[in-house]
Short mmCIF file of C-alpha atoms and ligand atoms in Angstrom, two decimals:
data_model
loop_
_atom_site.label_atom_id
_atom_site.label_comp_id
_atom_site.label_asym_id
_atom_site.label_seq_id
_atom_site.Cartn_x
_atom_site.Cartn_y
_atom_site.Cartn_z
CA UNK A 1 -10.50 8.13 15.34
CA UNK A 2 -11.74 4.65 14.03
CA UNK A 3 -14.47 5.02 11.70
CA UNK A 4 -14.79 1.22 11.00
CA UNK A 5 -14.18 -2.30 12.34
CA UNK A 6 -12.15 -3.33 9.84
CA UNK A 7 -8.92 -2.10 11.59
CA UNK A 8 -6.68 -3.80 14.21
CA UNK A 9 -5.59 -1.39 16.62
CA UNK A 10 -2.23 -3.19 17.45
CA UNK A 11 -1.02 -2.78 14.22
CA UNK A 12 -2.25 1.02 14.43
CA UNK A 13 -0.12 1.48 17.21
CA UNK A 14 2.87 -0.59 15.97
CA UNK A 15 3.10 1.72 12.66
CA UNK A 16 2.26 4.87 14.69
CA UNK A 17 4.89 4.13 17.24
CA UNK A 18 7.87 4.16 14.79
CA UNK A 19 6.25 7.89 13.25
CA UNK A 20 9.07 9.68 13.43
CA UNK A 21 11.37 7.11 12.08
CA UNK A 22 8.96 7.48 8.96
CA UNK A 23 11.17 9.36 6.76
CA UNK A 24 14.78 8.38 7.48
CA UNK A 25 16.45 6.54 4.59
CA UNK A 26 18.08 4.22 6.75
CA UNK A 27 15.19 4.28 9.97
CA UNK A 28 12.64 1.78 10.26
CA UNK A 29 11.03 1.94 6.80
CA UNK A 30 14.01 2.24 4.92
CA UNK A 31 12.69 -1.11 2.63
CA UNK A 32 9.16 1.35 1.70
CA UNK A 33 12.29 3.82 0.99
CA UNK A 34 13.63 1.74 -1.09
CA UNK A 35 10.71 0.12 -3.26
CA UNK A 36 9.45 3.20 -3.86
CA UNK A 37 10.67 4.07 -7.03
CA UNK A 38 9.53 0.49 -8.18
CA UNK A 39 6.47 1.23 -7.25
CA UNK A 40 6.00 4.60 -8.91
CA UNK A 41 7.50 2.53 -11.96
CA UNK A 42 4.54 0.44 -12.07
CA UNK A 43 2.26 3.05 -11.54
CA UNK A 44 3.46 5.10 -14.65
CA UNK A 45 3.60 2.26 -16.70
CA UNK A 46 -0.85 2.13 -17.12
CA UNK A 47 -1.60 5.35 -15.54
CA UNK A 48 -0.78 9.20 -16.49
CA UNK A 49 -0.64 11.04 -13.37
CA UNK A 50 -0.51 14.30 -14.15
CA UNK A 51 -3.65 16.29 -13.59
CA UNK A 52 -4.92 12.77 -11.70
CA UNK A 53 -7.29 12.78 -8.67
CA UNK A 54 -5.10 10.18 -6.68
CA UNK A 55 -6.34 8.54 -3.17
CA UNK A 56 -3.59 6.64 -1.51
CA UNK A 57 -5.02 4.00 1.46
CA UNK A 58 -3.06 3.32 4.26
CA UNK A 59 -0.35 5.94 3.63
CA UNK A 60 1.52 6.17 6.58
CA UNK A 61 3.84 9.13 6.54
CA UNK A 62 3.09 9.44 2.71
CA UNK A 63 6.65 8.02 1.12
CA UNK A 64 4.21 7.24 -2.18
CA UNK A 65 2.22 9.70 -1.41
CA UNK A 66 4.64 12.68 -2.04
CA UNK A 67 6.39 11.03 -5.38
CA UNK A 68 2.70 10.51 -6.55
CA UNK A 69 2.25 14.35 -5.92
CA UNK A 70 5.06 15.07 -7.20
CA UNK A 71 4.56 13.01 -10.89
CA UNK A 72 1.56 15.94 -11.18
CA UNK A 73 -1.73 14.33 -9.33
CA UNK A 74 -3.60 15.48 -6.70
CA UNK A 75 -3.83 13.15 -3.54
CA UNK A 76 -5.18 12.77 -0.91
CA UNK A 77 -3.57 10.37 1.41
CA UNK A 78 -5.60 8.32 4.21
CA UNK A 79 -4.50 6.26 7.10
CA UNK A 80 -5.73 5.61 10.31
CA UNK A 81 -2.92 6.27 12.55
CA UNK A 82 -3.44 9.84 13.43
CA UNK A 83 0.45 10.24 13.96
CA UNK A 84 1.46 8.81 10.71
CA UNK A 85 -1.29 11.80 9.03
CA UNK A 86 0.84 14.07 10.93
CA UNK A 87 4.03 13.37 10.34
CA UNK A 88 2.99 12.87 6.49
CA UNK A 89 1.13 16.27 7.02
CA UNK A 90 4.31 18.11 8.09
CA UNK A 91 6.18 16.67 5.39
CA UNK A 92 4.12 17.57 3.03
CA UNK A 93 4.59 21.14 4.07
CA UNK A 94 8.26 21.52 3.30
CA UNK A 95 7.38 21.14 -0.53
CA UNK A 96 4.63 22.77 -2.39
CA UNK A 97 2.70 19.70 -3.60
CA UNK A 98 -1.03 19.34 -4.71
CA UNK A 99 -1.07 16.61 -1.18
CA UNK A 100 -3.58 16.60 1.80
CA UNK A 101 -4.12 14.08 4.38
CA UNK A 102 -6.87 12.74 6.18
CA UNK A 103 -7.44 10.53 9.47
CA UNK A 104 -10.41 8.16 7.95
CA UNK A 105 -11.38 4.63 7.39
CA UNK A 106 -11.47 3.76 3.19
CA UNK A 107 -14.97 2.38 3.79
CA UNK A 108 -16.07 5.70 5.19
CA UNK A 109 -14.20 7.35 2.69
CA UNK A 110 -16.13 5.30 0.12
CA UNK A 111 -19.83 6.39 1.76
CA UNK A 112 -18.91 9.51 1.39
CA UNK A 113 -17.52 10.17 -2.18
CA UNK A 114 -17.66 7.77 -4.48
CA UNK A 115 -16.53 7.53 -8.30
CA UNK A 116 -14.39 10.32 -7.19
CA UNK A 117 -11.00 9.26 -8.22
CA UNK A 118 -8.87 8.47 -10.91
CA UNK A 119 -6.63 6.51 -9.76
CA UNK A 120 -6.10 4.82 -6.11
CA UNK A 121 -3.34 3.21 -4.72
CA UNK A 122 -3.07 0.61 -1.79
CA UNK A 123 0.13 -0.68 -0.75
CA UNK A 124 1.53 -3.03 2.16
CA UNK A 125 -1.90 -2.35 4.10
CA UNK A 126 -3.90 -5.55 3.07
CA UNK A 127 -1.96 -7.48 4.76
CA UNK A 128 -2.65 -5.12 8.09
CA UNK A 129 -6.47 -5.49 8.46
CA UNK A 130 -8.86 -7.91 9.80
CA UNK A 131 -11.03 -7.73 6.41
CA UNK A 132 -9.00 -7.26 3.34
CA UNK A 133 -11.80 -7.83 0.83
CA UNK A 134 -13.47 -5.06 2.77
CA UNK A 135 -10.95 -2.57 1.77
CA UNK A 136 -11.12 -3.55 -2.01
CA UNK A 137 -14.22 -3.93 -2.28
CA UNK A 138 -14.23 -0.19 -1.10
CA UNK A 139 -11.57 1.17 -3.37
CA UNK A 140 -13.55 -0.41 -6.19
CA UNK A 141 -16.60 1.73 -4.75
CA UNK A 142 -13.78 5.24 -4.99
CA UNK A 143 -12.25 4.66 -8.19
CA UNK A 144 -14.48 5.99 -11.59
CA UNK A 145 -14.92 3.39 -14.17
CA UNK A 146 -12.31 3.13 -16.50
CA UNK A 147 -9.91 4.53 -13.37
CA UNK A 148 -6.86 2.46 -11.87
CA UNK A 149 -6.26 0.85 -8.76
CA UNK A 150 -2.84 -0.46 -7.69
CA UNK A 151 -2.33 -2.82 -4.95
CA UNK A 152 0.81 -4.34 -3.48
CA UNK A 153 1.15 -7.01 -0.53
CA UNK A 154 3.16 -10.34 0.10
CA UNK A 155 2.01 -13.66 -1.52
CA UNK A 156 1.13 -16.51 0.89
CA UNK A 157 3.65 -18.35 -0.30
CA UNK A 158 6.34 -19.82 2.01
CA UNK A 159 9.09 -18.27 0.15
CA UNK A 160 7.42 -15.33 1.50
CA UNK A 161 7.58 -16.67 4.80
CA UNK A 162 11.11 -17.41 4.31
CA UNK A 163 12.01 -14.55 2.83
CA UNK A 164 9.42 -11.72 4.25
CA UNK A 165 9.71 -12.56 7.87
CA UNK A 166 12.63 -14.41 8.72
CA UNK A 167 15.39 -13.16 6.03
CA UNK A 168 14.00 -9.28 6.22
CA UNK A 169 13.17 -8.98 9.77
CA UNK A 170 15.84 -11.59 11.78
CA UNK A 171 18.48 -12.34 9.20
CA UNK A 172 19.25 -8.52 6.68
CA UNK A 173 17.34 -6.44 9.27
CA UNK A 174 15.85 -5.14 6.43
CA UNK A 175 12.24 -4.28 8.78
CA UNK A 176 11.11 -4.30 12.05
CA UNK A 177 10.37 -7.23 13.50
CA UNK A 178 7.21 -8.52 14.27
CA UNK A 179 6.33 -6.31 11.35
CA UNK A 180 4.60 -9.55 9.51
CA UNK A 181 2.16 -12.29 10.46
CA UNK A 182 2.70 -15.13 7.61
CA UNK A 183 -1.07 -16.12 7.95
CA UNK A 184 -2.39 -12.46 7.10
CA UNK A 185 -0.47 -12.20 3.68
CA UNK A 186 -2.94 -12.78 -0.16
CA UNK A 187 -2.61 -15.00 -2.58
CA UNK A 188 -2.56 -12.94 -5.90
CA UNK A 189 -5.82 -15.69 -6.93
CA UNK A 190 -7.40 -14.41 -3.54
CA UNK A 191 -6.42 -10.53 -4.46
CA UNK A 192 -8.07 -11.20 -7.79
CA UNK A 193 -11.21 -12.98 -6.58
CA UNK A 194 -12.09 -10.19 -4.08
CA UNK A 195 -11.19 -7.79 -7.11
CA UNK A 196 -13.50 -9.10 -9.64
CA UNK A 197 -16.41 -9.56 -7.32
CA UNK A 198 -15.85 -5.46 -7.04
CA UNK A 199 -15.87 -5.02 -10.68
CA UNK A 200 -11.71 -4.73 -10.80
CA UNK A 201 -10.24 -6.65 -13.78
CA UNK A 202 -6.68 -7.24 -13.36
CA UNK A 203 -4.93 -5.98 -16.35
CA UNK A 204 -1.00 -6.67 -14.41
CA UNK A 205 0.83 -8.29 -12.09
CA UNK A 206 5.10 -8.13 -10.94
CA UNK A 207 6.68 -9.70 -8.31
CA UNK A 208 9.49 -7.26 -6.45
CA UNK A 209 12.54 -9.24 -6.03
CA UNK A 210 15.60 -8.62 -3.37
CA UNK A 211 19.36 -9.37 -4.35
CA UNK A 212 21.07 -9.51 -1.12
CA UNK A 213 24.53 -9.01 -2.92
CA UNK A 214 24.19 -6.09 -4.81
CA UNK A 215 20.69 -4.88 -2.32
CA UNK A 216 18.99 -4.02 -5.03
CA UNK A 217 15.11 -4.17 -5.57
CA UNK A 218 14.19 -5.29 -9.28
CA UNK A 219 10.60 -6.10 -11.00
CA UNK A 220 10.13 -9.28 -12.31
CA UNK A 221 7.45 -12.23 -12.92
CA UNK A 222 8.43 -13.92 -9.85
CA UNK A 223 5.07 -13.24 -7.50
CA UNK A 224 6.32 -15.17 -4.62
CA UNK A 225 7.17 -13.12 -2.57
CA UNK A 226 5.73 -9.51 -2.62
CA UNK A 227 3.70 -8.14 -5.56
CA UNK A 228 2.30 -5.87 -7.45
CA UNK A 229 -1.11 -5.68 -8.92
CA UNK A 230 -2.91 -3.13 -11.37
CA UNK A 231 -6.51 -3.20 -11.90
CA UNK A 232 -8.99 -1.52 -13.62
CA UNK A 233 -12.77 -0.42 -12.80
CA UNK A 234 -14.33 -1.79 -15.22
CA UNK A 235 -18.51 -1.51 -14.76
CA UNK A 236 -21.30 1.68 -15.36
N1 SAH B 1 1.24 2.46 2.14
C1 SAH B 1 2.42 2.98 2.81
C2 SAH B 1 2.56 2.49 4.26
C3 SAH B 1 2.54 0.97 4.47
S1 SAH B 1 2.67 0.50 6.18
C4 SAH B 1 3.63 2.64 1.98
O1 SAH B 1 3.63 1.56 1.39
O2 SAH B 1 4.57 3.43 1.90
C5 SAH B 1 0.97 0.06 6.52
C6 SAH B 1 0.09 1.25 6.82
O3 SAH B 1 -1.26 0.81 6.87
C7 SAH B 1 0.38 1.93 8.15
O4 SAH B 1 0.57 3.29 7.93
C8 SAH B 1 -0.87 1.66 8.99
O5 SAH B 1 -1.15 2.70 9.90
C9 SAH B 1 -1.91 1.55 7.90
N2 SAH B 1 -3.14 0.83 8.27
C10 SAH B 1 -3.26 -0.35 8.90
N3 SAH B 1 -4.55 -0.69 9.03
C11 SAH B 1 -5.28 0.31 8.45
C12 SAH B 1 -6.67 0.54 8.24
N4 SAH B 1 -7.59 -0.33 8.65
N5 SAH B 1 -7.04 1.67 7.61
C13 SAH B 1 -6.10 2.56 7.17
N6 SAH B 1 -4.77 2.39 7.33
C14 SAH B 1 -4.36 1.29 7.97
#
């Protein structure tokens, strides 16, 4: 299954265990529910999708995955929990999407096809692996120059830790807990710094903000917390 070291099998197995929770509104990942739309936002706002070859890393049961199929691209979806590809496989099958999924490391991925897609997307998963630069430095080695890649993760910030870990998973039960170690998340400089040395130039950043009241997601300059980053290949 593991094509790389960069992975840490506990947090494998704590995504793959909650598989077929994946796609219930109000289940596990109802917050990656919930964001999503956000996210696609963002997305649309630098790239045009349709006709788009699309690579989405670490895609669990494929929540972006599908509404990135389903703005027009063609994706391919790759995670390394080999429960998550199926339950994102059988998804996939209700609807007739341009969508296939794949059980691979991105760094083998990146060895074997590179410059190959338009645009590539990467979200909550830094935060997951031993090696983060690792991973960017290998979705800079996927995307085509001139192509987009889109990141999201939480901020090392201890608002995050405030409002990441304790408020979301103890306080709203808003995620599972244990779903976030504090000392794993980026700072957007660190983000950046692996970016650049991979050729990425930032060209965006938002912050996704929570109102508890109304529980509504909104996108805003605050970068706090959790955040959103577009870059672009920039390079031969
Ligand atoms: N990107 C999806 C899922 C985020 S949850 C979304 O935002 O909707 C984090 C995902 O990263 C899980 O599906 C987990 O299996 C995956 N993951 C963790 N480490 C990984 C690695 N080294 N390679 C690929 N996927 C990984």
């Amino acid at each position: 299954m593991i094509a790389t070291e960069n992975v840490n099998p506990a947090e494998i197995h704590k995504f793959g265990s909650l598989a077929d929770s994946w796609w219930n509104p109000n289940g596990a990942f109802k917050t990656l529910h919930a964001v999503n739309p956000l996210r696609m936002q963002f997305i649309r706002a630098h790239a045009s999708l349709p006709g788009c070859r699309i690579l989405d890393v670490g895609c669990g049961g494929g929540i972006l995955s599908e509404a990135l199929a389903e703005a027009g691209g063609e994706v391919l979806g790759i995670d390394l929990a080999p429960e998550l590809v199926a339950v994102a496989t059988r998804h996939a099958e209700a609807g007739n999407l341009n969508l296939r999924y794949r059980s691979l490391s991105v760094e083998a991925l990146a060895d074997e096809v590179p410059g190959q897609f338009d645009v590539v997307t990467c979200m909550e998963m830094l935060e997951h692996v031993p090696r983060p630069e690792s991973v960017v430095n290998a979705v800079a080695r996927l995307v085509r120059p001139g192509g987009w890649v889109f990141f999201s993760t939480l901020n090392r910030h201890p608002r995050a830790w405030l409002l990441a870990v304790v408020a979301a998973e103890y306080v709203l039960n808003m995620i599972p807990k244990g779903t976030h170690d504090y000392n794993t998340f980026i700072r957007p400089s660190e983000l950046t710094a692996w970016a650049r040395t991979a050729d990425l130039t930032l060209r965006d950043m938002a912050g996704v903000s929570y109102n508890p009241l109304t529980r509504q997601f909104s996108l805003g300059g605050d970068t706090g917390v959790n955040y959103l980053a577009a870059f672009m290949r920039t390079g031969d």
